[in-house]
Amino acid sequence: MLEIFFGNLALLLLVRRCDAGSTGLGGVCSTSRDHLDSSTHKFVSDCSDVAYCSGTENGTCLARTCRRDEFPFGYSTPDAPPPLCLPGSFCPDEGNGCRTQVNPGGACQMNRDEQCARAVNWQDFSSPENFYGSICLHSICMYANATIGTPCIIDNTTYTDVGLNGQLYTTVVIRDNCHSPDLYCGQDSLLCEQSKSLGSPCQIDQECEERNCVVGICAVPPETPLRVAPWQYAVTAMCILGAMVATCLMLTLLHKRHRLLRYRELREYYMEQLRLRRSIIELHSAAATTTIFDTKQK
């Protein structure tokens, strides 16, 4: 009972923290209470998800003027969400208007890589782990182009979630500014090191080229598409052809066997008819011979 009670209590506290902003449009608010939720790191203010606060003291919750997601949270079907920002600009967590992307060294909001301006040669170090080669670590914009052996920056973020049984689960996300996925930032050396190939020993996902460390070994991520080798195609085709040939041969043999059985049945029938015909002829011949013999005796 105590486990259920504390589990429900933890779930209630987590939900209350996530839903802290409940003031609707036109309500009184203050930006001094803006913060990130300690568990989910979601931006929370006095206002609801469709509004932002206009001032630090005696502010007013106003309708948001921009959005960062295609389908923002908090808007129903009839409501028209605010527009997306144009390329080269971004919508902050507050949603109070589009802003120009920040150059390296400037401030950015947590894990908002798209707030950082891209480099001229962003194609050389862009990857799915950053935004056109730019990354936001410790709320500072920088390029993810650190080379092997050079100092690097690590940003560890812990997310907390509540399971169905009320137990708290934590997920740690590690990000760095090394050239990914070829390099990673060593936890101890704080230097960019070569990423490890499949089958190599590892401690965290970030050390592997595929960013997936399972039981201390770099493994293929579960979302990786299955790659079929050419020899597997050849073996599969040969098996299919072999099965088709075997099926045809089996059907041919069965057909021949049925024809042989039918031929034997017909042959036995014809032979029986011939024997019957001969018997009838012999009976007629015997009867005729007996009649002639009796006539001569008379």
PDB file of C-alpha atoms in Angstrom:
ATOM      1  CA  MET A   1       0.000   0.000   0.000  1.00  0.00           C
ATOM      2  CA  LEU A   2       2.831   2.405   0.828  1.00  0.00           C
ATOM      3  CA  GLU A   3       4.463   1.753  -2.558  1.00  0.00           C
ATOM      4  CA  ILE A   4       1.202   2.568  -4.341  1.00  0.00           C
ATOM      5  CA  PHE A   5       0.713   5.693  -2.224  1.00  0.00           C
ATOM      6  CA  PHE A   6       4.200   7.074  -2.837  1.00  0.00           C
ATOM      7  CA  GLY A   7       3.995   6.115  -6.513  1.00  0.00           C
ATOM      8  CA  ASN A   8       0.732   8.008  -6.955  1.00  0.00           C
ATOM      9  CA  LEU A   9       2.143  10.919  -4.965  1.00  0.00           C
ATOM     10  CA  ALA A  10       5.188  11.111  -7.248  1.00  0.00           C
ATOM     11  CA  LEU A  11       2.959  10.969 -10.316  1.00  0.00           C
ATOM     12  CA  LEU A  12       0.714  13.715  -8.924  1.00  0.00           C
ATOM     13  CA  LEU A  13       3.673  15.968  -8.140  1.00  0.00           C
ATOM     14  CA  LEU A  14       5.158  15.425 -11.588  1.00  0.00           C
ATOM     15  CA  VAL A  15       1.870  16.211 -13.331  1.00  0.00           C
ATOM     16  CA  ARG A  16       1.362  19.317 -11.207  1.00  0.00           C
ATOM     17  CA  ARG A  17       4.854  20.559 -12.052  1.00  0.00           C
ATOM     18  CA  CYS A  18       4.266  20.006 -15.773  1.00  0.00           C
ATOM     19  CA  ASP A  19       0.893  21.785 -15.709  1.00  0.00           C
ATOM     20  CA  ALA A  20       2.030  24.732 -13.569  1.00  0.00           C
ATOM     21  CA  GLY A  21       1.138  27.373 -16.198  1.00  0.00           C
ATOM     22  CA  SER A  22      -2.646  27.673 -16.116  1.00  0.00           C
ATOM     23  CA  THR A  23      -3.372  31.401 -16.432  1.00  0.00           C
ATOM     24  CA  GLY A  24      -5.434  32.081 -19.539  1.00  0.00           C
ATOM     25  CA  LEU A  25      -5.361  34.973 -21.977  1.00  0.00           C
ATOM     26  CA  GLY A  26      -5.685  38.331 -20.237  1.00  0.00           C
ATOM     27  CA  GLY A  27      -4.635  36.994 -16.842  1.00  0.00           C
ATOM     28  CA  VAL A  28      -1.989  38.520 -14.592  1.00  0.00           C
ATOM     29  CA  CYS A  29       1.492  36.960 -14.751  1.00  0.00           C
ATOM     30  CA  SER A  30       5.172  37.573 -14.137  1.00  0.00           C
ATOM     31  CA  THR A  31       8.189  36.436 -16.169  1.00  0.00           C
ATOM     32  CA  SER A  32      10.203  36.208 -12.951  1.00  0.00           C
ATOM     33  CA  ARG A  33       8.584  32.822 -12.389  1.00  0.00           C
ATOM     34  CA  ASP A  34       9.536  31.441 -15.818  1.00  0.00           C
ATOM     35  CA  HIS A  35      11.586  28.256 -15.430  1.00  0.00           C
ATOM     36  CA  LEU A  36      12.310  24.810 -16.826  1.00  0.00           C
ATOM     37  CA  ASP A  37      10.596  21.847 -15.218  1.00  0.00           C
ATOM     38  CA  SER A  38      13.154  19.923 -13.167  1.00  0.00           C
ATOM     39  CA  SER A  39      11.960  16.553 -14.492  1.00  0.00           C
ATOM     40  CA  THR A  40      11.015  17.128 -18.125  1.00  0.00           C
ATOM     41  CA  HIS A  41      12.966  20.385 -18.734  1.00  0.00           C
ATOM     42  CA  LYS A  42       9.881  21.823 -20.380  1.00  0.00           C
ATOM     43  CA  PHE A  43       9.515  25.602 -20.330  1.00  0.00           C
ATOM     44  CA  VAL A  44       6.908  26.601 -17.727  1.00  0.00           C
ATOM     45  CA  SER A  45       5.434  30.040 -17.088  1.00  0.00           C
ATOM     46  CA  ASP A  46       2.390  31.466 -15.351  1.00  0.00           C
ATOM     47  CA  CYS A  47       0.511  31.449 -18.664  1.00  0.00           C
ATOM     48  CA  SER A  48      -1.022  28.501 -20.468  1.00  0.00           C
ATOM     49  CA  ASP A  49       0.524  26.798 -23.498  1.00  0.00           C
ATOM     50  CA  VAL A  50      -1.169  29.221 -25.903  1.00  0.00           C
ATOM     51  CA  ALA A  51       0.015  32.423 -24.206  1.00  0.00           C
ATOM     52  CA  TYR A  52       3.148  34.200 -23.007  1.00  0.00           C
ATOM     53  CA  CYS A  53       3.742  36.710 -20.224  1.00  0.00           C
ATOM     54  CA  SER A  54       4.383  40.304 -21.264  1.00  0.00           C
ATOM     55  CA  GLY A  55       6.324  41.586 -18.240  1.00  0.00           C
ATOM     56  CA  THR A  56       8.242  40.850 -15.058  1.00  0.00           C
ATOM     57  CA  GLU A  57       5.729  42.578 -12.789  1.00  0.00           C
ATOM     58  CA  ASN A  58       1.971  42.761 -13.309  1.00  0.00           C
ATOM     59  CA  GLY A  59       2.355  41.335 -16.791  1.00  0.00           C
ATOM     60  CA  THR A  60      -0.489  40.087 -18.940  1.00  0.00           C
ATOM     61  CA  CYS A  61      -0.859  36.723 -20.647  1.00  0.00           C
ATOM     62  CA  LEU A  62      -1.003  37.466 -24.370  1.00  0.00           C
ATOM     63  CA  ALA A  63      -1.597  35.136 -27.303  1.00  0.00           C
ATOM     64  CA  ARG A  64       1.598  33.627 -28.673  1.00  0.00           C
ATOM     65  CA  THR A  65       2.795  35.165 -31.925  1.00  0.00           C
ATOM     66  CA  CYS A  66       4.938  32.265 -33.210  1.00  0.00           C
ATOM     67  CA  ARG A  67       5.452  28.543 -32.840  1.00  0.00           C
ATOM     68  CA  ARG A  68       8.395  26.149 -33.234  1.00  0.00           C
ATOM     69  CA  ASP A  69       6.448  22.932 -33.932  1.00  0.00           C
ATOM     70  CA  GLU A  70       4.267  22.024 -36.871  1.00  0.00           C
ATOM     71  CA  PHE A  71       1.518  20.922 -34.479  1.00  0.00           C
ATOM     72  CA  PRO A  72       1.969  22.880 -31.227  1.00  0.00           C
ATOM     73  CA  PHE A  73       0.590  21.606 -27.945  1.00  0.00           C
ATOM     74  CA  GLY A  74      -2.473  23.252 -26.426  1.00  0.00           C
ATOM     75  CA  TYR A  75      -4.358  24.211 -29.598  1.00  0.00           C
ATOM     76  CA  SER A  76      -7.606  22.500 -30.548  1.00  0.00           C
ATOM     77  CA  THR A  77      -8.784  21.873 -34.101  1.00  0.00           C
ATOM     78  CA  PRO A  78     -10.821  25.095 -34.571  1.00  0.00           C
ATOM     79  CA  ASP A  79      -8.031  27.282 -33.159  1.00  0.00           C
ATOM     80  CA  ALA A  80      -5.529  28.727 -35.619  1.00  0.00           C
ATOM     81  CA  PRO A  81      -1.986  28.352 -34.220  1.00  0.00           C
ATOM     82  CA  PRO A  82       0.534  31.165 -34.681  1.00  0.00           C
ATOM     83  CA  PRO A  83       2.803  31.030 -37.745  1.00  0.00           C
ATOM     84  CA  LEU A  84       6.181  29.349 -37.997  1.00  0.00           C
ATOM     85  CA  CYS A  85       9.280  31.521 -38.204  1.00  0.00           C
ATOM     86  CA  LEU A  86      11.069  32.109 -41.493  1.00  0.00           C
ATOM     87  CA  PRO A  87      14.482  30.546 -42.238  1.00  0.00           C
ATOM     88  CA  GLY A  88      17.230  32.373 -40.383  1.00  0.00           C
ATOM     89  CA  SER A  89      14.997  33.050 -37.383  1.00  0.00           C
ATOM     90  CA  PHE A  90      13.549  31.037 -34.530  1.00  0.00           C
ATOM     91  CA  CYS A  91      10.654  31.067 -32.085  1.00  0.00           C
ATOM     92  CA  PRO A  92      11.773  31.078 -28.416  1.00  0.00           C
ATOM     93  CA  ASP A  93      10.193  28.886 -25.774  1.00  0.00           C
ATOM     94  CA  GLU A  94       8.022  31.802 -24.668  1.00  0.00           C
ATOM     95  CA  GLY A  95       6.477  32.123 -28.145  1.00  0.00           C
ATOM     96  CA  ASN A  96       6.588  35.921 -27.995  1.00  0.00           C
ATOM     97  CA  GLY A  97       7.892  36.568 -31.499  1.00  0.00           C
ATOM     98  CA  CYS A  98      10.467  35.363 -34.003  1.00  0.00           C
ATOM     99  CA  ARG A  99      14.096  36.307 -33.418  1.00  0.00           C
ATOM    100  CA  THR A 100      17.236  36.215 -35.519  1.00  0.00           C
ATOM    101  CA  GLN A 101      19.430  33.145 -35.061  1.00  0.00           C
ATOM    102  CA  VAL A 102      22.317  33.558 -32.626  1.00  0.00           C
ATOM    103  CA  ASN A 103      25.972  33.504 -33.688  1.00  0.00           C
ATOM    104  CA  PRO A 104      28.487  31.172 -31.966  1.00  0.00           C
ATOM    105  CA  GLY A 105      29.166  32.267 -28.400  1.00  0.00           C
ATOM    106  CA  GLY A 106      25.708  33.767 -27.978  1.00  0.00           C
ATOM    107  CA  ALA A 107      23.059  32.587 -25.534  1.00  0.00           C
ATOM    108  CA  CYS A 108      20.466  29.977 -26.524  1.00  0.00           C
ATOM    109  CA  GLN A 109      17.746  28.128 -24.700  1.00  0.00           C
ATOM    110  CA  MET A 110      18.249  24.560 -23.513  1.00  0.00           C
ATOM    111  CA  ASN A 111      18.643  22.011 -26.341  1.00  0.00           C
ATOM    112  CA  ARG A 112      17.419  24.544 -28.908  1.00  0.00           C
ATOM    113  CA  ASP A 113      20.050  23.949 -31.573  1.00  0.00           C
ATOM    114  CA  GLU A 114      17.888  25.663 -34.195  1.00  0.00           C
ATOM    115  CA  GLN A 115      18.399  28.956 -32.362  1.00  0.00           C
ATOM    116  CA  CYS A 116      22.047  28.932 -33.461  1.00  0.00           C
ATOM    117  CA  ALA A 117      23.120  30.264 -36.848  1.00  0.00           C
ATOM    118  CA  ARG A 118      24.693  27.805 -39.254  1.00  0.00           C
ATOM    119  CA  ALA A 119      28.290  28.059 -40.413  1.00  0.00           C
ATOM    120  CA  VAL A 120      29.299  28.866 -43.973  1.00  0.00           C
ATOM    121  CA  ASN A 121      30.720  25.347 -44.419  1.00  0.00           C
ATOM    122  CA  TRP A 122      28.024  23.618 -42.361  1.00  0.00           C
ATOM    123  CA  GLN A 123      27.884  20.733 -44.860  1.00  0.00           C
ATOM    124  CA  ASP A 124      31.297  19.548 -43.631  1.00  0.00           C
ATOM    125  CA  PHE A 125      30.151  18.714 -40.089  1.00  0.00           C
ATOM    126  CA  SER A 126      26.363  18.611 -40.178  1.00  0.00           C
ATOM    127  CA  SER A 127      24.717  15.479 -38.739  1.00  0.00           C
ATOM    128  CA  PRO A 128      21.405  14.397 -37.162  1.00  0.00           C
ATOM    129  CA  GLU A 129      22.938  15.255 -33.772  1.00  0.00           C
ATOM    130  CA  ASN A 130      23.039  18.981 -34.499  1.00  0.00           C
ATOM    131  CA  PHE A 131      21.292  21.700 -36.498  1.00  0.00           C
ATOM    132  CA  TYR A 132      23.177  22.284 -39.743  1.00  0.00           C
ATOM    133  CA  GLY A 133      26.445  21.896 -37.830  1.00  0.00           C
ATOM    134  CA  SER A 134      25.420  24.177 -34.942  1.00  0.00           C
ATOM    135  CA  ILE A 135      24.640  22.988 -31.428  1.00  0.00           C
ATOM    136  CA  CYS A 136      23.483  24.533 -28.142  1.00  0.00           C
ATOM    137  CA  LEU A 137      25.486  23.260 -25.155  1.00  0.00           C
ATOM    138  CA  HIS A 138      25.108  24.731 -21.674  1.00  0.00           C
ATOM    139  CA  SER A 139      22.874  27.399 -23.278  1.00  0.00           C
ATOM    140  CA  ILE A 140      25.730  28.624 -25.508  1.00  0.00           C
ATOM    141  CA  CYS A 141      25.727  28.387 -29.309  1.00  0.00           C
ATOM    142  CA  MET A 142      28.757  26.742 -30.912  1.00  0.00           C
ATOM    143  CA  TYR A 143      29.759  24.680 -33.919  1.00  0.00           C
ATOM    144  CA  ALA A 144      29.938  20.881 -33.626  1.00  0.00           C
ATOM    145  CA  ASN A 145      33.243  20.734 -35.493  1.00  0.00           C
ATOM    146  CA  ALA A 146      35.827  19.878 -32.824  1.00  0.00           C
ATOM    147  CA  THR A 147      38.442  17.546 -34.322  1.00  0.00           C
ATOM    148  CA  ILE A 148      40.168  14.516 -32.837  1.00  0.00           C
ATOM    149  CA  GLY A 149      42.474  15.290 -29.919  1.00  0.00           C
ATOM    150  CA  THR A 150      41.115  18.800 -29.335  1.00  0.00           C
ATOM    151  CA  PRO A 151      39.265  19.889 -26.155  1.00  0.00           C
ATOM    152  CA  CYS A 152      35.505  19.412 -26.222  1.00  0.00           C
ATOM    153  CA  ILE A 153      32.434  20.342 -24.195  1.00  0.00           C
ATOM    154  CA  ILE A 154      29.971  17.830 -22.730  1.00  0.00           C
ATOM    155  CA  ASP A 155      26.374  18.635 -21.836  1.00  0.00           C
ATOM    156  CA  ASN A 156      24.593  16.021 -19.690  1.00  0.00           C
ATOM    157  CA  THR A 157      20.824  16.299 -19.321  1.00  0.00           C
ATOM    158  CA  THR A 158      18.764  13.998 -17.096  1.00  0.00           C
ATOM    159  CA  TYR A 159      15.081  13.481 -17.850  1.00  0.00           C
ATOM    160  CA  THR A 160      12.728  11.901 -15.307  1.00  0.00           C
ATOM    161  CA  ASP A 161       9.512  10.076 -16.124  1.00  0.00           C
ATOM    162  CA  VAL A 162       6.947   8.130 -14.111  1.00  0.00           C
ATOM    163  CA  GLY A 163       6.090   4.566 -15.120  1.00  0.00           C
ATOM    164  CA  LEU A 164       2.730   2.830 -14.894  1.00  0.00           C
ATOM    165  CA  ASN A 165       3.598   1.477 -11.460  1.00  0.00           C
ATOM    166  CA  GLY A 166       4.526   4.925 -10.161  1.00  0.00           C
ATOM    167  CA  GLN A 167       8.255   4.237 -10.291  1.00  0.00           C
ATOM    168  CA  LEU A 168      10.496   7.059 -11.474  1.00  0.00           C
ATOM    169  CA  TYR A 169      12.672   6.410 -14.528  1.00  0.00           C
ATOM    170  CA  THR A 170      15.622   8.556 -15.541  1.00  0.00           C
ATOM    171  CA  THR A 171      17.167   9.016 -18.978  1.00  0.00           C
ATOM    172  CA  VAL A 172      20.523  10.735 -19.422  1.00  0.00           C
ATOM    173  CA  VAL A 173      21.219  12.446 -22.753  1.00  0.00           C
ATOM    174  CA  ILE A 174      24.873  13.279 -23.444  1.00  0.00           C
ATOM    175  CA  ARG A 175      25.755  15.805 -26.141  1.00  0.00           C
ATOM    176  CA  ASP A 176      29.061  17.315 -27.206  1.00  0.00           C
ATOM    177  CA  ASN A 177      30.587  19.522 -29.888  1.00  0.00           C
ATOM    178  CA  CYS A 178      32.817  16.903 -31.534  1.00  0.00           C
ATOM    179  CA  HIS A 179      32.478  16.069 -35.215  1.00  0.00           C
ATOM    180  CA  SER A 180      29.736  13.422 -35.031  1.00  0.00           C
ATOM    181  CA  PRO A 181      29.277  10.560 -35.546  1.00  0.00           C
ATOM    182  CA  ASP A 182      32.974   9.964 -36.272  1.00  0.00           C
ATOM    183  CA  LEU A 183      34.106  11.435 -32.940  1.00  0.00           C
ATOM    184  CA  TYR A 184      32.866  11.709 -29.371  1.00  0.00           C
ATOM    185  CA  CYS A 185      33.964  13.630 -26.303  1.00  0.00           C
ATOM    186  CA  GLY A 186      35.714  11.448 -23.720  1.00  0.00           C
ATOM    187  CA  GLN A 187      34.161  11.615 -20.261  1.00  0.00           C
ATOM    188  CA  ASP A 188      37.532  11.644 -18.503  1.00  0.00           C
ATOM    189  CA  SER A 189      39.878  13.283 -20.993  1.00  0.00           C
ATOM    190  CA  LEU A 190      37.414  15.905 -22.311  1.00  0.00           C
ATOM    191  CA  LEU A 191      39.087  15.430 -25.688  1.00  0.00           C
ATOM    192  CA  CYS A 192      37.500  14.363 -28.955  1.00  0.00           C
ATOM    193  CA  GLU A 193      38.184  10.663 -29.512  1.00  0.00           C
ATOM    194  CA  GLN A 194      37.510   8.289 -32.384  1.00  0.00           C
ATOM    195  CA  SER A 195      34.088   6.648 -32.194  1.00  0.00           C
ATOM    196  CA  LYS A 196      34.077   2.882 -31.705  1.00  0.00           C
ATOM    197  CA  SER A 197      32.918   0.455 -34.367  1.00  0.00           C
ATOM    198  CA  LEU A 198      30.345  -2.315 -33.989  1.00  0.00           C
ATOM    199  CA  GLY A 199      31.406  -5.016 -31.545  1.00  0.00           C
ATOM    200  CA  SER A 200      33.835  -2.801 -29.633  1.00  0.00           C
ATOM    201  CA  PRO A 201      33.563  -2.465 -25.831  1.00  0.00           C
ATOM    202  CA  CYS A 202      31.820   0.693 -24.631  1.00  0.00           C
ATOM    203  CA  GLN A 203      30.354   2.364 -21.568  1.00  0.00           C
ATOM    204  CA  ILE A 204      27.828   4.820 -23.008  1.00  0.00           C
ATOM    205  CA  ASP A 205      25.966   5.181 -26.299  1.00  0.00           C
ATOM    206  CA  GLN A 206      27.952   8.266 -27.260  1.00  0.00           C
ATOM    207  CA  GLU A 207      31.154   6.244 -27.646  1.00  0.00           C
ATOM    208  CA  CYS A 208      29.779   4.140 -30.523  1.00  0.00           C
ATOM    209  CA  GLU A 209      29.531   5.134 -34.173  1.00  0.00           C
ATOM    210  CA  GLU A 210      25.908   3.980 -34.167  1.00  0.00           C
ATOM    211  CA  ARG A 211      25.291   5.651 -30.779  1.00  0.00           C
ATOM    212  CA  ASN A 212      24.002   2.393 -29.287  1.00  0.00           C
ATOM    213  CA  CYS A 213      25.847   0.621 -26.459  1.00  0.00           C
ATOM    214  CA  VAL A 214      24.169  -2.615 -25.329  1.00  0.00           C
ATOM    215  CA  VAL A 215      25.593  -4.542 -22.361  1.00  0.00           C
ATOM    216  CA  GLY A 216      28.989  -2.925 -22.848  1.00  0.00           C
ATOM    217  CA  ILE A 217      29.210  -3.662 -26.593  1.00  0.00           C
ATOM    218  CA  CYS A 218      28.576  -1.309 -29.528  1.00  0.00           C
ATOM    219  CA  ALA A 219      25.569  -2.744 -31.360  1.00  0.00           C
ATOM    220  CA  VAL A 220      23.321  -1.885 -34.267  1.00  0.00           C
ATOM    221  CA  PRO A 221      20.461   0.421 -33.202  1.00  0.00           C
ATOM    222  CA  PRO A 222      17.008  -1.191 -33.211  1.00  0.00           C
ATOM    223  CA  GLU A 223      15.698   1.369 -35.711  1.00  0.00           C
ATOM    224  CA  THR A 224      18.364   0.479 -38.296  1.00  0.00           C
ATOM    225  CA  PRO A 225      16.789  -0.893 -41.517  1.00  0.00           C
ATOM    226  CA  LEU A 226      17.631  -4.501 -42.294  1.00  0.00           C
ATOM    227  CA  ARG A 227      20.265  -4.717 -45.025  1.00  0.00           C
ATOM    228  CA  VAL A 228      20.064  -7.862 -47.148  1.00  0.00           C
ATOM    229  CA  ALA A 229      23.377  -8.997 -48.649  1.00  0.00           C
ATOM    230  CA  PRO A 230      23.542  -9.980 -52.359  1.00  0.00           C
ATOM    231  CA  TRP A 231      24.396 -13.582 -51.499  1.00  0.00           C
ATOM    232  CA  GLN A 232      21.225 -13.760 -49.416  1.00  0.00           C
ATOM    233  CA  TYR A 233      19.209 -12.677 -52.449  1.00  0.00           C
ATOM    234  CA  ALA A 234      20.945 -15.391 -54.504  1.00  0.00           C
ATOM    235  CA  VAL A 235      20.314 -18.099 -51.901  1.00  0.00           C
ATOM    236  CA  THR A 236      16.670 -17.048 -51.573  1.00  0.00           C
ATOM    237  CA  ALA A 237      16.178 -17.129 -55.356  1.00  0.00           C
ATOM    238  CA  MET A 238      17.823 -20.559 -55.591  1.00  0.00           C
ATOM    239  CA  CYS A 239      15.626 -21.883 -52.798  1.00  0.00           C
ATOM    240  CA  ILE A 240      12.510 -20.576 -54.528  1.00  0.00           C
ATOM    241  CA  LEU A 241      13.553 -22.084 -57.865  1.00  0.00           C
ATOM    242  CA  GLY A 242      14.453 -25.348 -56.147  1.00  0.00           C
ATOM    243  CA  ALA A 243      11.072 -25.462 -54.431  1.00  0.00           C
ATOM    244  CA  MET A 244       9.301 -24.788 -57.745  1.00  0.00           C
ATOM    245  CA  VAL A 245      11.289 -27.518 -59.548  1.00  0.00           C
ATOM    246  CA  ALA A 246      10.690 -29.981 -56.709  1.00  0.00           C
ATOM    247  CA  THR A 247       6.972 -29.193 -56.771  1.00  0.00           C
ATOM    248  CA  CYS A 248       6.795 -29.719 -60.546  1.00  0.00           C
ATOM    249  CA  LEU A 249       8.690 -33.014 -60.302  1.00  0.00           C
ATOM    250  CA  MET A 250       6.466 -34.223 -57.496  1.00  0.00           C
ATOM    251  CA  LEU A 251       3.314 -33.333 -59.415  1.00  0.00           C
ATOM    252  CA  THR A 252       4.689 -35.041 -62.528  1.00  0.00           C
ATOM    253  CA  LEU A 253       5.510 -38.214 -60.603  1.00  0.00           C
ATOM    254  CA  LEU A 254       2.093 -38.233 -58.948  1.00  0.00           C
ATOM    255  CA  HIS A 255       0.441 -37.735 -62.323  1.00  0.00           C
ATOM    256  CA  LYS A 256       2.431 -40.608 -63.828  1.00  0.00           C
ATOM    257  CA  ARG A 257       1.558 -42.831 -60.889  1.00  0.00           C
ATOM    258  CA  HIS A 258      -2.126 -42.037 -61.268  1.00  0.00           C
ATOM    259  CA  ARG A 259      -1.924 -42.724 -65.006  1.00  0.00           C
ATOM    260  CA  LEU A 260      -0.191 -46.062 -64.338  1.00  0.00           C
ATOM    261  CA  LEU A 261      -2.858 -47.071 -61.846  1.00  0.00           C
ATOM    262  CA  ARG A 262      -5.563 -46.051 -64.291  1.00  0.00           C
ATOM    263  CA  TYR A 263      -3.819 -47.969 -67.070  1.00  0.00           C
ATOM    264  CA  ARG A 264      -3.680 -51.103 -64.905  1.00  0.00           C
ATOM    265  CA  GLU A 265      -7.355 -50.779 -64.043  1.00  0.00           C
ATOM    266  CA  LEU A 266      -8.298 -50.423 -67.703  1.00  0.00           C
ATOM    267  CA  ARG A 267      -6.028 -53.318 -68.681  1.00  0.00           C
ATOM    268  CA  GLU A 268      -7.554 -55.593 -66.067  1.00  0.00           C
ATOM    269  CA  TYR A 269     -11.006 -54.539 -67.251  1.00  0.00           C
ATOM    270  CA  TYR A 270     -10.168 -55.303 -70.892  1.00  0.00           C
ATOM    271  CA  MET A 271      -8.572 -58.628 -69.960  1.00  0.00           C
ATOM    272  CA  GLU A 272     -11.633 -59.552 -67.934  1.00  0.00           C
ATOM    273  CA  GLN A 273     -13.865 -58.646 -70.868  1.00  0.00           C
ATOM    274  CA  LEU A 274     -11.716 -60.760 -73.192  1.00  0.00           C
ATOM    275  CA  ARG A 275     -11.877 -63.718 -70.828  1.00  0.00           C
ATOM    276  CA  LEU A 276     -15.627 -63.309 -70.537  1.00  0.00           C
ATOM    277  CA  ARG A 277     -15.962 -63.137 -74.322  1.00  0.00           C
ATOM    278  CA  ARG A 278     -13.850 -66.240 -74.750  1.00  0.00           C
ATOM    279  CA  SER A 279     -15.914 -68.044 -72.153  1.00  0.00           C
ATOM    280  CA  ILE A 280     -19.120 -67.127 -73.972  1.00  0.00           C
ATOM    281  CA  ILE A 281     -17.656 -68.247 -77.305  1.00  0.00           C
ATOM    282  CA  GLU A 282     -16.518 -71.502 -75.767  1.00  0.00           C
ATOM    283  CA  LEU A 283     -19.985 -72.048 -74.311  1.00  0.00           C
ATOM    284  CA  HIS A 284     -21.597 -71.395 -77.706  1.00  0.00           C
ATOM    285  CA  SER A 285     -19.100 -73.684 -79.393  1.00  0.00           C
ATOM    286  CA  ALA A 286     -19.685 -76.439 -76.856  1.00  0.00           C
ATOM    287  CA  ALA A 287     -23.448 -76.075 -77.170  1.00  0.00           C
ATOM    288  CA  ALA A 288     -23.269 -76.202 -80.972  1.00  0.00           C
ATOM    289  CA  THR A 289     -21.047 -79.279 -80.898  1.00  0.00           C
ATOM    290  CA  THR A 290     -23.415 -81.059 -78.530  1.00  0.00           C
ATOM    291  CA  THR A 291     -26.404 -80.279 -80.756  1.00  0.00           C
ATOM    292  CA  ILE A 292     -24.692 -81.633 -83.874  1.00  0.00           C
ATOM    293  CA  PHE A 293     -23.627 -84.816 -82.052  1.00  0.00           C
ATOM    294  CA  ASP A 294     -27.157 -85.468 -80.820  1.00  0.00           C
ATOM    295  CA  THR A 295     -28.573 -84.967 -84.319  1.00  0.00           C
ATOM    296  CA  LYS A 296     -26.194 -87.506 -85.813  1.00  0.00           C
ATOM    297  CA  GLN A 297     -27.101 -90.091 -83.219  1.00  0.00           C
ATOM    298  CA  LYS A 298     -30.762 -89.773 -84.011  1.00  0.00           C
TER     299      LYS A 298
END
